[in-house]
Short mmCIF file of C-alpha atoms and ligand atoms in Angstrom, two decimals:
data_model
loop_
_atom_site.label_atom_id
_atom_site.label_comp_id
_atom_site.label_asym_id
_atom_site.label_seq_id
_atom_site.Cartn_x
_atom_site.Cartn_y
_atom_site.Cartn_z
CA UNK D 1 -11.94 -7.45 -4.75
CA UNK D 2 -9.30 -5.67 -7.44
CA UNK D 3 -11.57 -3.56 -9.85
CA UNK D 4 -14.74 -3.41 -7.52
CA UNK D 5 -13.83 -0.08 -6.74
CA UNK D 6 -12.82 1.51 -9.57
CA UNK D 7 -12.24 5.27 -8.73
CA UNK D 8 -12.18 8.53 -11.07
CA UNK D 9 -9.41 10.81 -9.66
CA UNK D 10 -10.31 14.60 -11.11
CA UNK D 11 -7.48 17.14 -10.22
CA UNK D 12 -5.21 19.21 -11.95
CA UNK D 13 -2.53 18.70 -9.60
CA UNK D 14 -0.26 16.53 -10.92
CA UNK D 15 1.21 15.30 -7.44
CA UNK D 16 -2.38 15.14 -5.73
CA UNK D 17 -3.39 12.47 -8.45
CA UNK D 18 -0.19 10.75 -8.00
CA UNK D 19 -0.30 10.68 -3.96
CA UNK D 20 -4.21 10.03 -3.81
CA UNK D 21 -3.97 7.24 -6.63
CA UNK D 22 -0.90 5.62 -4.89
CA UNK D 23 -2.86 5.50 -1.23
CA UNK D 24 -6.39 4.37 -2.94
CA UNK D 25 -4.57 1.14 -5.23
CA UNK D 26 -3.26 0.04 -1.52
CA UNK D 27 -7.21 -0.70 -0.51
CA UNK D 28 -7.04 -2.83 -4.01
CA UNK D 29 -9.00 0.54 -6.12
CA UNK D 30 -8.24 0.41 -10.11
CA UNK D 31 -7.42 4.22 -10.30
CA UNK D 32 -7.77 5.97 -13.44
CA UNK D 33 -6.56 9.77 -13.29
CA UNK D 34 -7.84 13.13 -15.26
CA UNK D 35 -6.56 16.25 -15.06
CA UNK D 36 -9.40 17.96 -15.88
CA UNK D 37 -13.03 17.83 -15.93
CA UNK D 38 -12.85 17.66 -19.59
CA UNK D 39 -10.70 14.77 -19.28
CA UNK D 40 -13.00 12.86 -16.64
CA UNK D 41 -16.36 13.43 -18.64
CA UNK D 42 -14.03 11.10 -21.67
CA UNK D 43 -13.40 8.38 -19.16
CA UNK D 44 -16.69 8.30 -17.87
CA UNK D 45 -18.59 8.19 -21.24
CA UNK D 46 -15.53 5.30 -22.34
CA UNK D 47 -15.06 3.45 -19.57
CA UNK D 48 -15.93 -0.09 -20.23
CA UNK D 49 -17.83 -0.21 -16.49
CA UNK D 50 -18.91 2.16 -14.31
CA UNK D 51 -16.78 4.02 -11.82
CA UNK D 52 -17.84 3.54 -8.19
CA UNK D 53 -16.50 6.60 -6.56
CA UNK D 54 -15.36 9.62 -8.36
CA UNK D 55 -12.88 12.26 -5.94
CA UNK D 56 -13.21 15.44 -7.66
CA UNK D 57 -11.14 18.37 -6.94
CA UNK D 58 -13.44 21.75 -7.03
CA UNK D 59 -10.84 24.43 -8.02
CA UNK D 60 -9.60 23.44 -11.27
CA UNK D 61 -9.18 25.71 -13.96
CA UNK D 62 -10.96 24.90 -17.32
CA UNK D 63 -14.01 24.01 -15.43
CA UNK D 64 -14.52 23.60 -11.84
CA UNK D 65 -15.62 21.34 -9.57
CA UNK D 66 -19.14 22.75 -9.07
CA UNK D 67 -19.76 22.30 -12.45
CA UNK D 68 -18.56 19.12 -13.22
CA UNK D 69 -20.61 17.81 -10.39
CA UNK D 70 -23.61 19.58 -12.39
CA UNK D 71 -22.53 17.78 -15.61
CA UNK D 72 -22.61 14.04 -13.74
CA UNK D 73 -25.51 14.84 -12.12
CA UNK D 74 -27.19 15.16 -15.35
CA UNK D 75 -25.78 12.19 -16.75
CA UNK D 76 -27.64 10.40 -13.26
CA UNK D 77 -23.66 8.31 -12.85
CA UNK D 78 -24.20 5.79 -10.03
CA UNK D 79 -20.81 6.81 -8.49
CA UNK D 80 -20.47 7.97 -5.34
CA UNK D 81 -18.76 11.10 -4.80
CA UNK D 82 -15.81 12.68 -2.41
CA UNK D 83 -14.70 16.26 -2.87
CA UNK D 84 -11.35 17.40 -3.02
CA UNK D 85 -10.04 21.08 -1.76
CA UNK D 86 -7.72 23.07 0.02
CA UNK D 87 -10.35 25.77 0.39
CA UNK D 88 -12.15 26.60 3.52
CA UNK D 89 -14.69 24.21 5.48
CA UNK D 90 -17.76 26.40 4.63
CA UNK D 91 -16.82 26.62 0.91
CA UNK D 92 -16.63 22.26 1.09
CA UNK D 93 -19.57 22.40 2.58
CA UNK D 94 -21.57 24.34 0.40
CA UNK D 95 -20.45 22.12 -2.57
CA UNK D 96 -21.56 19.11 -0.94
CA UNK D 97 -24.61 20.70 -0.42
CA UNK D 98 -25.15 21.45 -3.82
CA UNK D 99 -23.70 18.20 -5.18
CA UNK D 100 -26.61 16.46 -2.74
CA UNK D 101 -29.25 18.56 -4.25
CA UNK D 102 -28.41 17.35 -7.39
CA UNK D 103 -29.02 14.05 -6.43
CA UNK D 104 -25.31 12.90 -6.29
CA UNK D 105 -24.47 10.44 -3.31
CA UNK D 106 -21.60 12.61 -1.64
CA UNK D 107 -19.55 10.33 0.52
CA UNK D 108 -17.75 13.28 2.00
CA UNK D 109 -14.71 15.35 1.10
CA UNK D 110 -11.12 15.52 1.63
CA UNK D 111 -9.00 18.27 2.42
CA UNK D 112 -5.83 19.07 1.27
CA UNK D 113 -3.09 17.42 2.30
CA UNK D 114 -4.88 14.36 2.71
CA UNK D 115 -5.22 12.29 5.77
CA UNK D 116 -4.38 8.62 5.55
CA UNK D 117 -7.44 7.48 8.05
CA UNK D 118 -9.31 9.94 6.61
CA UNK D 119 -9.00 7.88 3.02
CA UNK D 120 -9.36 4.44 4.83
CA UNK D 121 -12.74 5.62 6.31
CA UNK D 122 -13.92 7.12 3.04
CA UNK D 123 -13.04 3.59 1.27
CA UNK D 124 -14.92 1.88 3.25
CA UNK D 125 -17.67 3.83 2.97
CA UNK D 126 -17.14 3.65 -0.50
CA UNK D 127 -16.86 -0.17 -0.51
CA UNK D 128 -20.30 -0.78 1.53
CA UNK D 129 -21.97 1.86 -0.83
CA UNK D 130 -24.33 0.13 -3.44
CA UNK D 131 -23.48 1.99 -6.33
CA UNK D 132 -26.87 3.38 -8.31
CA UNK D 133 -26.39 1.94 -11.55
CA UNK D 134 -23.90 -1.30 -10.86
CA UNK D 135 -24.08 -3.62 -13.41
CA UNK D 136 -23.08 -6.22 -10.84
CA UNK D 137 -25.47 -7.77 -8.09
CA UNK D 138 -24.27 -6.01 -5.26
CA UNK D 139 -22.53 -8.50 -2.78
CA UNK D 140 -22.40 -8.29 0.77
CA UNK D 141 -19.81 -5.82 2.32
CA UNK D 142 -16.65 -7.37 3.81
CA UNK D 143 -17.21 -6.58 7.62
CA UNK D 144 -15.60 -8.43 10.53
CA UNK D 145 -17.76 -11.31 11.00
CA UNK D 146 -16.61 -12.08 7.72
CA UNK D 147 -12.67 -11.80 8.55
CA UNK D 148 -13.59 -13.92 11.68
CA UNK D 149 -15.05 -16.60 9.81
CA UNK D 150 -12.17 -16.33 7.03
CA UNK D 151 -9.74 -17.10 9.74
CA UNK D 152 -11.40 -19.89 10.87
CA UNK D 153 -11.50 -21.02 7.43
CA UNK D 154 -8.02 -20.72 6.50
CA UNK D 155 -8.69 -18.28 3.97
CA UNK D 156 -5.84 -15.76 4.21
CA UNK D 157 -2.76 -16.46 2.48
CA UNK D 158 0.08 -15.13 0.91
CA UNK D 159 1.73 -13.67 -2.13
CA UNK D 160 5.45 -13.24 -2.47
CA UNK D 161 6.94 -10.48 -4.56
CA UNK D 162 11.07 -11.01 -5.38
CA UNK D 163 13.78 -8.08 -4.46
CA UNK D 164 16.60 -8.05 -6.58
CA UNK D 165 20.07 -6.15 -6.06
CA UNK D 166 20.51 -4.14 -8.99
CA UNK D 167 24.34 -4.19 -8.89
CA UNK D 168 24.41 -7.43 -9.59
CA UNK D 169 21.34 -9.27 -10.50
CA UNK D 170 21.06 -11.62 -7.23
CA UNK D 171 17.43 -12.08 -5.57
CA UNK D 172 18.06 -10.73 -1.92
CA UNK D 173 14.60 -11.72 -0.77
CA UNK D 174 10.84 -11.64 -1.11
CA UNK D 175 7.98 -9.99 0.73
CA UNK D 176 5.09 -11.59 1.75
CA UNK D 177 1.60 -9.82 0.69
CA UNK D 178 -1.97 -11.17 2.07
CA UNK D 179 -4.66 -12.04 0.45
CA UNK D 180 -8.12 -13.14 1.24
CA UNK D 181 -9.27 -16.48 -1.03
CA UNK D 182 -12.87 -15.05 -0.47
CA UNK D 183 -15.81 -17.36 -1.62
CA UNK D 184 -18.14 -14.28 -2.87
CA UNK D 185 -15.59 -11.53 -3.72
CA UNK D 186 -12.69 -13.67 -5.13
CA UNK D 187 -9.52 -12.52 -4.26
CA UNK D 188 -9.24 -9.32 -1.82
CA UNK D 189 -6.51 -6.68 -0.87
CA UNK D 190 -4.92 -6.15 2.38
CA UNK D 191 -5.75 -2.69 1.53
CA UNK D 192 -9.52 -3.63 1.78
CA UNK D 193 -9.11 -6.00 5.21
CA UNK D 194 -6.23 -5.03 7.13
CA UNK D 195 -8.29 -1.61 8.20
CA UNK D 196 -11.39 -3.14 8.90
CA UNK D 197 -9.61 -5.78 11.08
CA UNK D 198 -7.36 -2.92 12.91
CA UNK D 199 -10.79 -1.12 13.54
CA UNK D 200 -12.40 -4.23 15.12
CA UNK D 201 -9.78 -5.20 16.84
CA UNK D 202 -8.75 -8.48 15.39
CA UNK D 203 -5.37 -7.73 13.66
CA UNK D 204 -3.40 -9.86 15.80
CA UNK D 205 -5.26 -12.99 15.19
CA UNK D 206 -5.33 -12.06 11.54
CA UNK D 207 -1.48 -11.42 11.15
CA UNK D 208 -1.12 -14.58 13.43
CA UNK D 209 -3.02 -16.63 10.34
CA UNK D 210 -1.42 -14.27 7.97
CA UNK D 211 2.55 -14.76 9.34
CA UNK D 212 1.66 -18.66 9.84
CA UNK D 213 1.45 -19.11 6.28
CA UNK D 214 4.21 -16.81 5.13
CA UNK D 215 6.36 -18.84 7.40
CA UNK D 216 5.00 -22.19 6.42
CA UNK D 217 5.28 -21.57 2.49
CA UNK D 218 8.94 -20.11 3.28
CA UNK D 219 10.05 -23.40 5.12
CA UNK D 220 8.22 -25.58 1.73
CA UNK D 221 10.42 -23.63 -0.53
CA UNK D 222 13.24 -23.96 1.25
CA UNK D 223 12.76 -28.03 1.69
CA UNK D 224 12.51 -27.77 -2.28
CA UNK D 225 15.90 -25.84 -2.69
CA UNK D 226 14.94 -22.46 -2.59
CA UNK D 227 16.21 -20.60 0.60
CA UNK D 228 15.54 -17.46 0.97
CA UNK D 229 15.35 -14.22 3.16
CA UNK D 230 11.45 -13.25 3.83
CA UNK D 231 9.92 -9.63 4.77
CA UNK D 232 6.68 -9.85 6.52
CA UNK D 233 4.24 -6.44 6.53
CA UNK D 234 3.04 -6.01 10.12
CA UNK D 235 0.11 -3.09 11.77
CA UNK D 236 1.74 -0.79 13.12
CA UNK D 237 -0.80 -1.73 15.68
CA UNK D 238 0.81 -4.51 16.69
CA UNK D 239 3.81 -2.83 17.54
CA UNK D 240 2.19 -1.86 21.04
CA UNK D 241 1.55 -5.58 22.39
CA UNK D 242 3.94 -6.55 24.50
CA UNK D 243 3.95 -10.49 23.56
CA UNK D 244 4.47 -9.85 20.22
CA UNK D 245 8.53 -10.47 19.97
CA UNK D 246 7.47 -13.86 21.50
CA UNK D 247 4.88 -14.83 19.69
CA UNK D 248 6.66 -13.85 16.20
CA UNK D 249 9.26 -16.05 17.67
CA UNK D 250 7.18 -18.80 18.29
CA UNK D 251 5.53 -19.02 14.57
CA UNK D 252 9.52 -18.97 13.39
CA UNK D 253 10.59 -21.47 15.07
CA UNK D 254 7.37 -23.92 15.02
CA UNK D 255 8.56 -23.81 11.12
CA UNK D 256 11.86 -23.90 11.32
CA UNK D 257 12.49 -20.78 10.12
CA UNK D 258 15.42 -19.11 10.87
CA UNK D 259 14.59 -15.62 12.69
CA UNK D 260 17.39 -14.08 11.26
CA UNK D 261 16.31 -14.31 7.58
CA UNK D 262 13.51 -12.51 8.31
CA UNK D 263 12.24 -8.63 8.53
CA UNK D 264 9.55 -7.33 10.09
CA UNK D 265 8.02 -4.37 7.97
CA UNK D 266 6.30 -1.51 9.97
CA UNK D 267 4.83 1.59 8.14
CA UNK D 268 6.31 4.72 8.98
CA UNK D 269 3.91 6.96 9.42
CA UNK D 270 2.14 6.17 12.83
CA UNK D 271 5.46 5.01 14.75
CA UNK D 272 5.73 8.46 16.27
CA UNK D 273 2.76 8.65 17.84
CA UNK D 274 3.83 5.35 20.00
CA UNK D 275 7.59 6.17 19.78
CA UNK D 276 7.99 4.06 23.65
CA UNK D 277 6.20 0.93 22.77
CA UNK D 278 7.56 0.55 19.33
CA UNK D 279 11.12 1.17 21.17
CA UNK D 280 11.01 -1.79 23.26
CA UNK D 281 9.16 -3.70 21.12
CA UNK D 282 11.58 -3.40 18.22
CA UNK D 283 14.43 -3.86 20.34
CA UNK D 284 13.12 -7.27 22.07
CA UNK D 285 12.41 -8.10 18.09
CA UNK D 286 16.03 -7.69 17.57
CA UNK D 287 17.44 -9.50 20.23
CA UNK D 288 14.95 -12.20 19.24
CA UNK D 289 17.10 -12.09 16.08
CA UNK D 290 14.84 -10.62 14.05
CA UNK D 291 14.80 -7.97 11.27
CA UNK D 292 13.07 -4.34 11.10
CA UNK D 293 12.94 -2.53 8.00
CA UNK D 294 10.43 1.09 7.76
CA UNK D 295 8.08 0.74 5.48
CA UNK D 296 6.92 4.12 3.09
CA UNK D 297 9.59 5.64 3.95
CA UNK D 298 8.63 9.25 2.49
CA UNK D 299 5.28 9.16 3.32
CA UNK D 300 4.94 10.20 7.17
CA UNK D 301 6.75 12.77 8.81
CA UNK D 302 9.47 10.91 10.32
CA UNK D 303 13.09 11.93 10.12
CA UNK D 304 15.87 9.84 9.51
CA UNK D 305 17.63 11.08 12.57
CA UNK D 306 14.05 10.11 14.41
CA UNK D 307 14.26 6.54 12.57
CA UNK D 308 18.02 6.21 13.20
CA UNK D 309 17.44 6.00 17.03
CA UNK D 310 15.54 2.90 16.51
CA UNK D 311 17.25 -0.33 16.10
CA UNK D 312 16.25 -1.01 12.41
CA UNK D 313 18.07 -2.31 9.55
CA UNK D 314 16.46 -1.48 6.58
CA UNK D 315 14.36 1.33 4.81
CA UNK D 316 11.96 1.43 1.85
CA UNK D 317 11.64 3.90 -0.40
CA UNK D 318 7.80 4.86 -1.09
CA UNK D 319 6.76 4.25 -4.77
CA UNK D 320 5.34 7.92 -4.39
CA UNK D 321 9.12 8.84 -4.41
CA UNK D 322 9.76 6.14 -7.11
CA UNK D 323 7.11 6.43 -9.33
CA UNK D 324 7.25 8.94 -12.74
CA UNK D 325 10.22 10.39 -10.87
CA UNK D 326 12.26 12.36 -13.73
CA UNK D 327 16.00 12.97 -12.79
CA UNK D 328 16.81 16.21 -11.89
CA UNK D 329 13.24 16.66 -10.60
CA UNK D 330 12.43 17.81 -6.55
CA UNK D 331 11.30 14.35 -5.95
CA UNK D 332 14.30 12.71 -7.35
CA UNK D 333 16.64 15.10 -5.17
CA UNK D 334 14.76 13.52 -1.88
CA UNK D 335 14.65 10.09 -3.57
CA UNK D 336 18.76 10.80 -3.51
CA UNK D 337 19.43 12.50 -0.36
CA UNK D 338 17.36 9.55 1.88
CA UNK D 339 19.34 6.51 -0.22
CA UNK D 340 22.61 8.84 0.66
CA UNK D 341 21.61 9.19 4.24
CA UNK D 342 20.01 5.62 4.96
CA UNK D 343 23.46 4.41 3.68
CA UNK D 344 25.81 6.46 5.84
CA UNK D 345 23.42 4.92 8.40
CA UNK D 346 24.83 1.89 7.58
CA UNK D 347 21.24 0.55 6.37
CA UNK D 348 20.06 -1.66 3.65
CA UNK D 349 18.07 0.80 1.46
CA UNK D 350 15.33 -0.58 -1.03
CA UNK D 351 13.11 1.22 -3.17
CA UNK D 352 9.72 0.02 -4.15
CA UNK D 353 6.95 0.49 -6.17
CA UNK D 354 9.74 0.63 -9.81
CA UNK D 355 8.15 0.08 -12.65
CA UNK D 356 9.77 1.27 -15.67
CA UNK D 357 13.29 0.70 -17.10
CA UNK D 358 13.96 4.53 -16.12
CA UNK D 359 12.93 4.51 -13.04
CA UNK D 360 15.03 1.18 -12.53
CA UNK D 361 17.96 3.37 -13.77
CA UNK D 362 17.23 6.04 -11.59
CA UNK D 363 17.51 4.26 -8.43
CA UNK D 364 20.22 2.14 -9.17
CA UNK D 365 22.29 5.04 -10.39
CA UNK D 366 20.92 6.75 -6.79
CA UNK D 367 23.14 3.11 -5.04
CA UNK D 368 19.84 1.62 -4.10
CA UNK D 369 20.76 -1.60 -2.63
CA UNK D 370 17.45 -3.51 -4.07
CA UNK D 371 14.79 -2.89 -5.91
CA UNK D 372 11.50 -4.25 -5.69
CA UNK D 373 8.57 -3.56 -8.15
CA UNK D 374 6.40 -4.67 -11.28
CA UNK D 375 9.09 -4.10 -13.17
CA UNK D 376 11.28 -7.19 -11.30
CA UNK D 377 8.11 -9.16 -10.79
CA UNK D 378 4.68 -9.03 -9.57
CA UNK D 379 3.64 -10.64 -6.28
CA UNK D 380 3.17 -14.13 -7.03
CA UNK D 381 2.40 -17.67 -5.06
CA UNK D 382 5.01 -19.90 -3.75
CA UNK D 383 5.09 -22.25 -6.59
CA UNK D 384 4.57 -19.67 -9.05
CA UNK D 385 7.90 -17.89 -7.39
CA UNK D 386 9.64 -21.36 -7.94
CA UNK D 387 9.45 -21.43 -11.65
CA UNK D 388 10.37 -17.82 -11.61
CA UNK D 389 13.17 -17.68 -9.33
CA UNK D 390 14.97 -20.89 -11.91
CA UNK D 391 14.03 -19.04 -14.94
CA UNK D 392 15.70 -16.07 -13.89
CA UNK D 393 18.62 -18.17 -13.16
CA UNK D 394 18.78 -20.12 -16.33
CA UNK D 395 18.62 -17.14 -18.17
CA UNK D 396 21.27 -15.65 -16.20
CA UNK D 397 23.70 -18.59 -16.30
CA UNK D 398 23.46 -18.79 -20.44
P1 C2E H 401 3.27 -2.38 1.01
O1 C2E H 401 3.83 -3.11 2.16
O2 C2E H 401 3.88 -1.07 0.68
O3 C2E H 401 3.35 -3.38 -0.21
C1 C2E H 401 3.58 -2.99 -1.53
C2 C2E H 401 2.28 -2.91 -2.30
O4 C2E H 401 2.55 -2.37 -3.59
C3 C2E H 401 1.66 -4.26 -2.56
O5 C2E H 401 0.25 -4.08 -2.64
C4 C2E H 401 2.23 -4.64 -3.92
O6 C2E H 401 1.44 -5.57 -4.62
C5 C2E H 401 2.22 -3.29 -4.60
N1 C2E H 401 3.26 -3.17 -5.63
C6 C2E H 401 4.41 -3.83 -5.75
N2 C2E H 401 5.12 -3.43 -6.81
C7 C2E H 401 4.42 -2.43 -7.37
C8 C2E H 401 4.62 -1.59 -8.51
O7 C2E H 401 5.62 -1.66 -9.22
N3 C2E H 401 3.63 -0.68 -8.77
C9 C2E H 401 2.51 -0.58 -8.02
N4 C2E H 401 1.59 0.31 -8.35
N5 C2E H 401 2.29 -1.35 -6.92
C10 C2E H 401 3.23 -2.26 -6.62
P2 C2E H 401 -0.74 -5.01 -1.83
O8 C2E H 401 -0.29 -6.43 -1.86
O9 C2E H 401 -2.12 -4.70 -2.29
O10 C2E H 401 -0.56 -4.53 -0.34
C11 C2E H 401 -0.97 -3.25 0.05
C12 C2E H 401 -0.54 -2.95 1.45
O11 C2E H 401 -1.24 -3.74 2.39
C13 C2E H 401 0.93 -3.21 1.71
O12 C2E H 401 1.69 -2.14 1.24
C14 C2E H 401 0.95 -3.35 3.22
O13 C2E H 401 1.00 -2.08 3.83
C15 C2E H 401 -0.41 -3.96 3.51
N6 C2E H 401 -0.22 -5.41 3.74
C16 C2E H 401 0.01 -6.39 2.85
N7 C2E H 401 0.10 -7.58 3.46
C17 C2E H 401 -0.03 -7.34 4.79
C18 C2E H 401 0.01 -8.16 5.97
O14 C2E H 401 0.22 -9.38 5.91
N8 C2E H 401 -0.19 -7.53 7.16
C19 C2E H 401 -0.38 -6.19 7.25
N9 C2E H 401 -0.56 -5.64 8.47
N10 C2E H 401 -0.40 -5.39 6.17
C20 C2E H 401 -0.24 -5.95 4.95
CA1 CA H 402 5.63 -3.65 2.96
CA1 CA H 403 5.65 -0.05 1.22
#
């Protein structure tokens, strides 16, 4: 589903584009930001197709909210339309008022700073929203009968995407990344199922299809010669049943996979509210022999002390810390201080989400112990990874 939702980010704030952009591309958006609503009336009249869903901060300063809203209304877009503020209810909600008047569909708003769910349920919305004046036949939403009958189907798979030590070269792993082979839609984001099957209540049998085919493409690599370590995303959902150390267990070892070479990613920002289960589930996880590793690290509102207390061995760095991170900058300092900690922790620190040659530089020079990003490699298949993975070592040996 990459590019069915392409969104129009309008906000001044540098570091609300950045944030909001970073948490829409995980449901799969294509994300094209404007500082201004100057800026966003050139990408709508260029764009080479339509935007779907246009977040539009109201308080900007060349020309507000209110009246950009006015400007798209008379240009009868087909986007949809969720407002951005840090102003009070009543002030949202006379702008959405006025933005309905105008015709616009107004999908809701957002208030600053931004609420993760809050942006999944918005998505969705956006997602199952026939846009006015899409050029495209409008397909039937994903919903959970759908999942269901993907499952069934064998339709979720996987994508690895390599981690490489920057101190010396050496692939230290891969992560595995669904994907949905979907016969209408083509290929879909986690970002676009994973919520909708954590709503209905289905996660577990997904990630059960999902870690089944990580672990079956990991054991095929490694009976063609290429061993190697695997992280596997889980819901933080998950982390509350009970049979879930022995179940992961299970899948390992029906595949002959090794539980020790491989970690368990869990976001960070909902383990506090279930701080008890995730305690004994991550410990019988390690005593299993498995890895943990926090994911978007950065992102929630956990500590490190809070994090150290759990029996994990790894920590990644959000891209939102990574990303157009200049040195000397606020971000950068954080970026710093958490690689500092996480290694007096005795942890294996990784930062994600690099993409440039600076910010490569950056972390490294921060003693990052891997880095994982588009600038390494994208997320790729198995076989794809093969080719890659000898490549890189060709090139390295000569
Ligand atoms: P994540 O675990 O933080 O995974 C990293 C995401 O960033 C991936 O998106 C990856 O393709 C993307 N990425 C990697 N390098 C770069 C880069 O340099 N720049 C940018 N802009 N993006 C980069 P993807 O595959 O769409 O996955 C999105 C999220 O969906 C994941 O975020 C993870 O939270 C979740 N997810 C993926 N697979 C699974 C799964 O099997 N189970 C569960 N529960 N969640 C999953
Ligand atoms: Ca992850
Ligand atoms: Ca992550």
């Amino acid at each position: 589903m990459n590019g069915l939702l392409r969104i129009l980010i309008v906000d001044d704030d540098d570091l609300v584009r950045r944030t909001l952009a970073k948490a829409l591309e995980r449901f799969g958006a294509a994300v094209t930001p404007a500082a201004s609503a100057a800026e966003a009336l050139r990408h709508i009249a260029t764009a080479a197709l339509p935007f779907t869903v246009i977040f539009c901060d109201l308080h900007m300063p060349d020309r507000d909210g209110v009246q950009l809203l006015r400007d798209l209304a008379a240009q009868e877009i087909g986007a949809s339309i969720v407002l951005l503020s840090g102003m009070g209810r009543d002030i949202i909600a006379a702008a959405e008022n006025t933005a309905r008047h105008h015709g616009l569909n107004v999908l809701g708003h957002l208030t600053k700073p931004f609420d993760r769910d809050k942006i999944a349920a918005l998505v969705l919305a956006a997602a199952a929203a026939k846009p006015r004046a899409a050029p495209e036949p409008a397909a039937a939403p994903l919903d959970v009968k759908d999942i269901v009958r993907g499952i069934a189907g064998g339709e979720f798979g996987v994508v690895f995407q390599p981690k490489v030590r920057p101190a010396d070269g050496v692939i230290d792993g891969v992560e595995s990344l669904a994907r949905w082979a979907h016969p209408i839609h083509g290929t879909v984001s986690p970002g676009l199922f994973i919520p909708l099957a954590e709503d209905a209540g289905i996660i577990d049998a997904l990630t059960e299809a999902i870690v089944l085919r990580a672990f079956a493409d990991i054991a095929r690599l490694r009976q063609g010669g290429l061993s190697l370590a695997v992280s596997v995303n889980l819901s933080t959902l998950s982390m509350t049943r009970l049979n879930l150390p022995d179940d992961l267990h299970a899948a390992a070892l029906a595949n002959n996979v090794d539980p020790s070479s491989v970690t368990l990613e869990v976001t960070e920002s909902r383990i506090a509210e279930r701080m008890v289960d995730f305690l004994e589930i991550s410990t019988r996880l390690r005593m299993k022999g498995f890895k943990l590793s926090i994911d978007d690290f950065g992102t929630g509102f956990s500590t490190l002390e809070q994090i150290a207390r759990l029996p994990i061995s790894e920590i990644k760095m959000d891209r939102s810390l990574v990303a157009g991170t200049p040195a000397n900058s606020r971000t950068s300092e954080i970026l710093r201080a958490s690689l500092e900690m996480g290694r007096k922790l005795g942890l294996n620190c990784v930062c994600e989400g690099v993409e440039t040659k600076a910010e490569w530089s950056l972390v490294r020079d921060f003693g990052t112990d891997s880095v994982q990003g588009y600038f390494v490699a994208r997320p790729m298949t198995a076989d794809a990874l093969v080719v890659w993975v000898r490549s890189r070592r060709t090139r390295a040996a000569s």
